[in-house]
Each structure stands twice: as structure tokens, then as C-alpha cells.
Amino acid sequence: MEGANQSLLPVISSVDEIEELPPDFGLYLQRELNWSRLEDDDDGEPHRVTGWVFWSRQDDKPRHRLPVSGYVSENLVVSPDSSPTVKDKIRLALGRIVLHPRFGQSLVQYWAATTTTEGRTLLTTQNQPCAVSKMGKSTWGLCEYRMKSMEYKFYGDIGEEELGLPGRVFLYKLPESAADVQYYSVKEYPQRDDASRCQVRASWALPVFEHSSQICVGVLELVSTVDAITDWYHKSFLCNLHDVFQELGLQSIDVYKHYQMKYKDEDKTLTSAFHELALVLESVSKIHKLPLALTWVPCSACDSLLLGRLSSEGGEYLGAFEANNNHLVDFLIANTGYHLPKGEVAERVLSFPNMLYCKDVTQFSIAEYPLVPFARHCKLSGWFTICLHSSYTGEDVYILEFFLPKSGEDNENTLTTVDMILRTIKENFKTCFRKRIGRSIIHRSF
């Protein structure tokens, strides 16, 4: 960062320079905040405002500039005789994130981990920096959601209290997202009703680590009033987020890096295994009209499961008759950018040759199946998984995940359908998996 050449945009001191603000947010700015207007002239239109970063005035003394290359920045202020704090770094990161074209109509805010007098970990966004896309009537809901968020605090450790979204992400050190927060329960997402009043739809929260110590210091939360999952999970946005954090000595989960580690060689045996899996998923889904089928593999870079795919071979199959279902497309996109922790559901099926079946996947808890808000949004129900080994790749484990077609039939008939699907799977595996499908079933029904 040292010696970077850039122009620094002065802190704007007049509320009048911001177009339209909700009344309560405008008063909050006048009382407590400084802010900076971010401009992007890459498209040949100079002085085009693309976002705003806000921070507490109490963070502005004493002050000197800390430059960061690559964008028009606010005057980051830190003590002359100290290194930038995590809050300083987050503020710079927000300036980079909000300028990315995939940020869209969104708000990003930081939940800092603090310690109570009882030694508990508490997450709060009060007095922490935030950023929003263009100001105006279209972002009033995001400003109002920011005001409401400051009223909430979440524990980030195990206790009797509900963790909430920031608490879960901090505790489990894994991201969590939803295409529509209305598919959380109030217990899972206590601010749900406030979010609804603010027209908030999409949500994405990521753990933030100090790079040197690998200690989780807080949670970055993005929310949007539009369907933003496709943009947030776009490779360019994810890579930008990773690069921004790296430059500032911070870190989050980098799914694409994990894919590169797992499949860096793309050897012929691995490619053969995935090719056969892709063919089986397609055949089974077409014959039994399944809406979605996925393959998961243990990640070699961390203790979790990663959606199984190569650059040249898919690890998923979306039913042809569901191809125009935008909710399922969002679900599939979220899966490709997500790690499924080895716990509860995943842990129980990882013991070969187990099969895990559930009549209604939407009844799982967030801890058991973190993608359950997407499953509810897509109105999925019946679900089962199988753990397989491949003779192509030694002891590598492959988990096949199938979502069943909607049915009003009873549980016994649904299990009959599962048996039919299993027979089809066996018939379609021609080589490495054919004789390795087990019959041990862990059954869960609600």
C-alpha cells in the first residue's frame, strides 16, 4: 500500500451534497457520521457517483492519510504513531467493494466482535463503517435497515441465546446466504420483520479474519433490495473481495482458491470419475423428473464439503423442466460458492456406504443444513444423499445429493420412489461406482 499514487477525495461535510435521505438517517448523519462520495471514471464519465462510505466521527482524531491504490478513496484517518486498526481496514475495503460493478443496489456493513465483562463474544455493527450504492429513493430501505441493524447485538459463542446470522457466521467461520430473507424463521433471523419493512431481500454474510493470526475478528454483511445472489457469487466479485482483503491484511473464505487446490492437476482418473457422475445425475434426474441433483466432495483445503465440479466437467444437474426456475438457479449458484460444514447432516452421510433420507429438507435447522433458506424458497421437500467411493480415485469420497419431485403422498410411498431411484443409479453406473452403493439408511422424517 505504501507509495501508491492516487487522488484522495475530501470528506464531504454537507448533508445537502447527498441527494435524498430518509429523515432518521439524515439526522443520524448530521449528528454522528462523516462520509465520503466514491466516484468511478473508468467508463469515461468523470465524477459519476457510484457509492458512499460512512463512518463514526469519533474515528477521525488524530488524523493523517493512508493511501490505497486503485480507486478514489475517502481520507482514511489513523493515529500517526500506530498501525491501521481493523476498523480502518474495513473502511478502506468497503470503498473498494462498493465500486465493483457487481455490488449493485446493496448495503454492506461490518459486525465487529467485542468481549463482554463476562468474557462472552458479542457482535455489533454500532459505530462500525458501512457503505451503500447510489443514494436516493431506491436505497431508502437499505438506509433504514442500517438504522435498525444498530439496535441488534448477537452472541458469537455457544450459549442459550439464539446466535442470529452474524453469530452463526462468526461461530462456525463459514459464510451464509439467502436469496430472500423471508424464508428464514424469526428465530433464525431475528431482524426478519425489520428487513421486510425495509424491502430487504437478498443477504450474504462472511467471516473476516486477520491474515497473520487467522483470528476471526468480525462478520461482513451484504443485503440488497433486489435478487443479488448471481452478482455476489460472480467470480469477478468474489475474486475482487478476496484481493481487497489480502491487500489490507484481512482474509475470508476463498472458494475458488479451494477449487484450484482440489483440482489443480485435473488428472484423467478424476475427470473420468466426474464424467460418469455427470452422466448418472442427468439420467436419473430425467427418468424420475428430479428438480436438482448435486455432487459434493471433501475439500482438501479445509474441514468441509465442496460442490464437486471441474472446469471441464459439471458436478450438478438442474432438471430441464426446471431450467427457468430462477429460485433454483439461485440455489445452484449459492451451492457453487459455498462450503458445507462437516457436521450434523454431512457428517452422518460421510460414513460409506450410508444413505440419508429426509421427507422434508426444509425442516432442517440452519446448523444442520445451512442452505435451508434456499430450499424453502425453492419449495423443495423430499431429499436424500448417498456416500460413494470411486475405484478411479482410490479412497476419495463422493456424496450424491438428490431433491425429489413434489408429492402429496405419504412417507412409505416416497421411500418406494427412493428405492426406484437407487435402482436406476445402479443401472447407470457402468464402471467405478456400480457395485459400491450401500443399503444402510439413516432415516429422518418430520
PDB file of C-alpha atoms in Angstrom, residues 57 65 87 201 239 257 274 377 386 389 409:
ATOM      1  CA  ARG A  57     -16.717  10.905  13.568  1.00  0.00           C
ATOM      2  CA  ARG A  65      -3.900   9.982   5.237  1.00  0.00           C
ATOM      3  CA  LYS A  87     -11.984  -0.818  11.595  1.00  0.00           C
ATOM      4  CA  ARG A 201     -34.445  -9.449   0.052  1.00  0.00           C
ATOM      5  CA  CYS A 239     -12.016 -12.548  -6.560  1.00  0.00           C
ATOM      6  CA  LYS A 257      -8.844 -20.946  -4.350  1.00  0.00           C
ATOM      7  CA  PHE A 274     -16.738 -36.785 -12.697  1.00  0.00           C
ATOM      8  CA  HIS A 377     -37.511 -20.521  -1.253  1.00  0.00           C
ATOM      9  CA  ILE A 386     -25.566 -41.279  -0.758  1.00  0.00           C
ATOM     10  CA  HIS A 389     -16.237 -44.383  -3.234  1.00  0.00           C
ATOM     11  CA  GLU A 409     -48.036 -38.987  -0.970  1.00  0.00           C
TER      12      GLU A 409
END
